[in-house]
Short mmCIF file of C-alpha atoms in Angstrom, two decimals:
data_model
loop_
_atom_site.label_atom_id
_atom_site.label_comp_id
_atom_site.label_asym_id
_atom_site.label_seq_id
_atom_site.Cartn_x
_atom_site.Cartn_y
_atom_site.Cartn_z
CA MET A 1 9.08 -21.31 16.52
CA GLN A 2 10.62 -20.02 13.31
CA VAL A 3 14.25 -20.86 12.55
CA PHE A 4 16.39 -18.64 10.35
CA ALA A 5 18.97 -21.05 8.87
CA ALA A 6 22.43 -19.75 7.88
CA SER A 7 24.49 -22.24 5.89
CA THR A 8 28.15 -22.58 5.09
CA SER A 9 27.15 -22.14 1.42
CA GLY A 10 26.54 -18.43 2.08
CA TRP A 11 22.75 -18.35 2.19
CA LEU A 12 20.24 -17.77 4.96
CA THR A 13 16.74 -19.18 4.51
CA TYR A 14 13.47 -18.67 6.32
CA GLY A 15 10.12 -19.71 4.95
CA GLN A 16 10.32 -19.24 1.19
CA THR A 17 12.92 -16.47 1.49
CA LYS A 18 16.60 -16.96 0.72
CA VAL A 19 19.15 -14.16 1.19
CA ARG A 20 22.92 -13.92 0.89
CA CYS A 21 24.90 -14.09 4.13
CA SER A 22 28.41 -14.55 5.42
CA ILE A 23 29.51 -16.65 8.37
CA GLY A 24 32.73 -17.07 10.32
CA LYS A 25 36.12 -16.94 8.61
CA GLY A 26 36.91 -20.21 10.42
CA GLY A 27 33.91 -21.93 8.84
CA ALA A 28 31.49 -23.75 11.09
CA LYS A 29 32.31 -26.01 14.05
CA SER A 30 30.26 -27.98 16.51
CA ALA A 31 29.40 -25.96 19.59
CA GLN A 32 31.58 -28.35 21.63
CA GLU A 33 34.61 -27.53 19.45
CA LYS A 34 33.97 -23.76 19.27
CA ARG A 35 36.65 -21.70 21.04
CA GLU A 36 37.13 -18.01 21.67
CA GLY A 37 38.96 -16.35 18.80
CA ASP A 38 38.79 -19.27 16.34
CA GLY A 39 36.61 -17.29 13.90
CA ALA A 40 34.18 -20.21 13.56
CA SER A 41 30.41 -20.07 13.64
CA PRO A 42 28.93 -22.58 16.11
CA LEU A 43 26.74 -25.24 14.49
CA GLY A 44 23.37 -25.51 16.21
CA VAL A 45 20.18 -23.60 16.88
CA TRP A 46 20.56 -20.42 18.94
CA PRO A 47 17.58 -18.47 20.30
CA ILE A 48 17.26 -14.78 19.56
CA ARG A 49 17.88 -12.99 22.87
CA ALA A 50 17.84 -9.29 22.00
CA ILE A 51 18.03 -6.68 19.25
CA LEU A 52 20.38 -3.71 19.46
CA TRP A 53 20.67 -0.87 16.96
CA ARG A 54 22.38 2.43 16.26
CA GLU A 55 19.57 4.98 16.32
CA ASP A 56 21.88 7.54 14.69
CA ARG A 57 22.18 5.21 11.65
CA GLY A 58 18.54 4.41 10.95
CA PRO A 59 15.10 3.74 12.34
CA LYS A 60 14.43 1.23 15.06
CA PRO A 61 14.01 -2.22 13.44
CA ALA A 62 10.39 -3.32 13.20
CA SER A 63 10.13 -6.64 15.04
CA GLY A 64 8.24 -8.73 17.55
CA PHE A 65 11.23 -8.01 19.81
CA GLU A 66 11.91 -4.80 21.67
CA ALA A 67 15.09 -3.13 20.39
CA THR A 68 17.62 -1.29 22.55
CA ALA A 69 19.68 1.61 21.25
CA ILE A 70 23.46 1.06 21.30
CA GLN A 71 25.33 3.79 23.17
CA PRO A 72 28.93 4.91 22.45
CA HIS A 73 30.22 3.21 25.63
CA ASP A 74 28.55 -0.19 25.04
CA GLY A 75 30.68 -3.29 24.61
CA TRP A 76 30.74 -7.08 24.90
CA CYS A 77 33.35 -8.90 27.01
CA ASP A 78 35.48 -11.45 25.13
CA ALA A 79 38.07 -12.10 27.86
CA ALA A 80 37.50 -15.75 28.80
CA GLU A 81 38.97 -15.32 32.29
CA ASP A 82 36.74 -12.33 33.14
CA PRO A 83 33.57 -12.82 35.25
CA ASN A 84 31.62 -10.85 32.61
CA TYR A 85 32.76 -13.07 29.72
CA ASN A 86 30.14 -13.18 26.95
CA ARG A 87 28.13 -10.43 28.61
CA PRO A 88 27.48 -6.78 27.78
CA ILE A 89 29.81 -4.31 29.49
CA THR A 90 30.44 -0.58 29.59
CA HIS A 91 33.67 0.95 28.23
CA PRO A 92 36.21 1.71 29.42
CA TYR A 93 36.55 -1.86 30.67
CA PRO A 94 39.64 -3.41 32.30
CA ALA A 95 39.53 -6.67 30.29
CA SER A 96 39.30 -7.35 26.54
CA ALA A 97 35.90 -6.31 25.23
CA GLU A 98 34.51 -5.59 21.80
CA HIS A 99 33.09 -2.12 21.08
CA LEU A 100 29.49 -2.24 19.85
CA TRP A 101 29.61 1.38 18.65
CA ARG A 102 31.44 0.80 15.36
CA GLU A 103 32.13 3.18 12.52
CA ASP A 104 32.09 0.50 9.79
CA GLY A 105 28.29 -0.03 9.93
CA LEU A 106 28.50 -3.75 10.73
CA TYR A 107 26.75 -3.20 14.05
CA ASN A 108 24.08 -0.79 12.85
CA ILE A 109 21.78 -3.66 13.84
CA VAL A 110 22.86 -6.49 16.14
CA VAL A 111 20.78 -9.55 16.98
CA VAL A 112 22.18 -11.20 20.11
CA LEU A 113 22.05 -15.00 19.86
CA GLY A 114 21.86 -17.39 22.79
CA HIS A 115 25.15 -19.18 22.19
CA ASN A 116 27.20 -19.97 25.34
CA ASP A 117 25.04 -17.87 27.60
CA ASP A 118 23.07 -20.28 29.80
CA PRO A 119 25.40 -21.03 31.43
CA VAL A 120 28.42 -19.14 30.13
CA VAL A 121 31.43 -21.45 29.78
CA PRO A 122 34.82 -19.67 29.66
CA ALA A 123 36.56 -19.76 26.25
CA MET A 124 33.66 -21.48 24.42
CA GLY A 125 32.87 -18.40 22.31
CA SER A 126 31.43 -14.98 22.87
CA ALA A 127 29.51 -12.30 20.99
CA ILE A 128 27.84 -14.63 18.50
CA PHE A 129 25.51 -12.22 16.73
CA MET A 130 23.52 -11.77 13.56
CA HIS A 131 24.51 -8.34 12.20
CA CYS A 132 24.96 -6.25 9.06
CA ALA A 133 27.29 -7.57 6.37
CA SER A 134 30.12 -5.69 4.72
CA GLU A 135 29.53 -4.72 1.09
CA ASP A 136 31.69 -7.63 -0.07
CA TYR A 137 30.19 -10.12 2.42
CA ARG A 138 33.63 -10.85 3.85
CA PRO A 139 33.59 -13.56 6.53
CA THR A 140 32.83 -12.62 10.13
CA GLU A 141 34.56 -13.50 13.40
CA GLY A 142 31.95 -16.24 13.98
CA CYS A 143 28.66 -14.42 13.49
CA VAL A 144 26.20 -14.46 10.61
CA ALA A 145 25.94 -11.24 8.60
CA LEU A 146 23.26 -10.05 6.16
CA ALA A 147 22.71 -6.94 4.08
CA GLU A 148 21.08 -4.38 6.37
CA ALA A 149 17.92 -4.31 4.22
CA ASP A 150 17.65 -8.13 4.40
CA LEU A 151 18.23 -8.06 8.16
CA ARG A 152 15.47 -5.47 8.59
CA GLU A 153 13.06 -7.61 6.52
CA LEU A 154 13.93 -10.74 8.53
CA LEU A 155 13.37 -8.91 11.82
CA LYS A 156 9.85 -7.91 10.71
CA GLN A 157 9.00 -11.60 10.92
CA ALA A 158 10.98 -12.45 14.08
CA LYS A 159 9.07 -13.15 17.27
CA PRO A 160 10.01 -14.27 20.77
CA GLY A 161 10.87 -17.97 20.64
CA ASP A 162 12.47 -17.73 17.18
CA ALA A 163 16.07 -18.80 16.62
CA VAL A 164 19.00 -18.68 14.22
CA ALA A 165 20.65 -21.93 13.15
CA PHE A 166 24.13 -22.41 11.76
CA ILE A 167 24.02 -25.44 9.45
CA ALA A 168 26.68 -27.15 7.35
#
């Protein structure tokens, strides 16, 4: 198993490679302290579950994982009281849910991480992803973000069983 380690210092390392990254605007918290909407990245090791990408924004990422194209109606439920909390949904949706089809480019590539998904615990955090960073690497809502080129390079090495770690 390979672990891609994102630190609060703003760097992600794997093997001998080190790339700039951003993490949550709320810093990093233990997974037990993580709460929906706190903007914190959950400390711990989270398996890579899936890769999603906008096929209208670039080629399918090369990876040991299959990648699924994001559609304009795709979303992710962030309503803690909803039975689909921390699960993919289809818009329109009656509860609060993030749109995966974004115009800002941050979700051109999305790596779904296995935080709070087995089992899902209401209000313990949803939609913890690794995705594309903004040009200024502004903090995320709790995810880890990399330059799209760096994310594509990382995914070339990713294989089933690999994980992303948030470390202090």
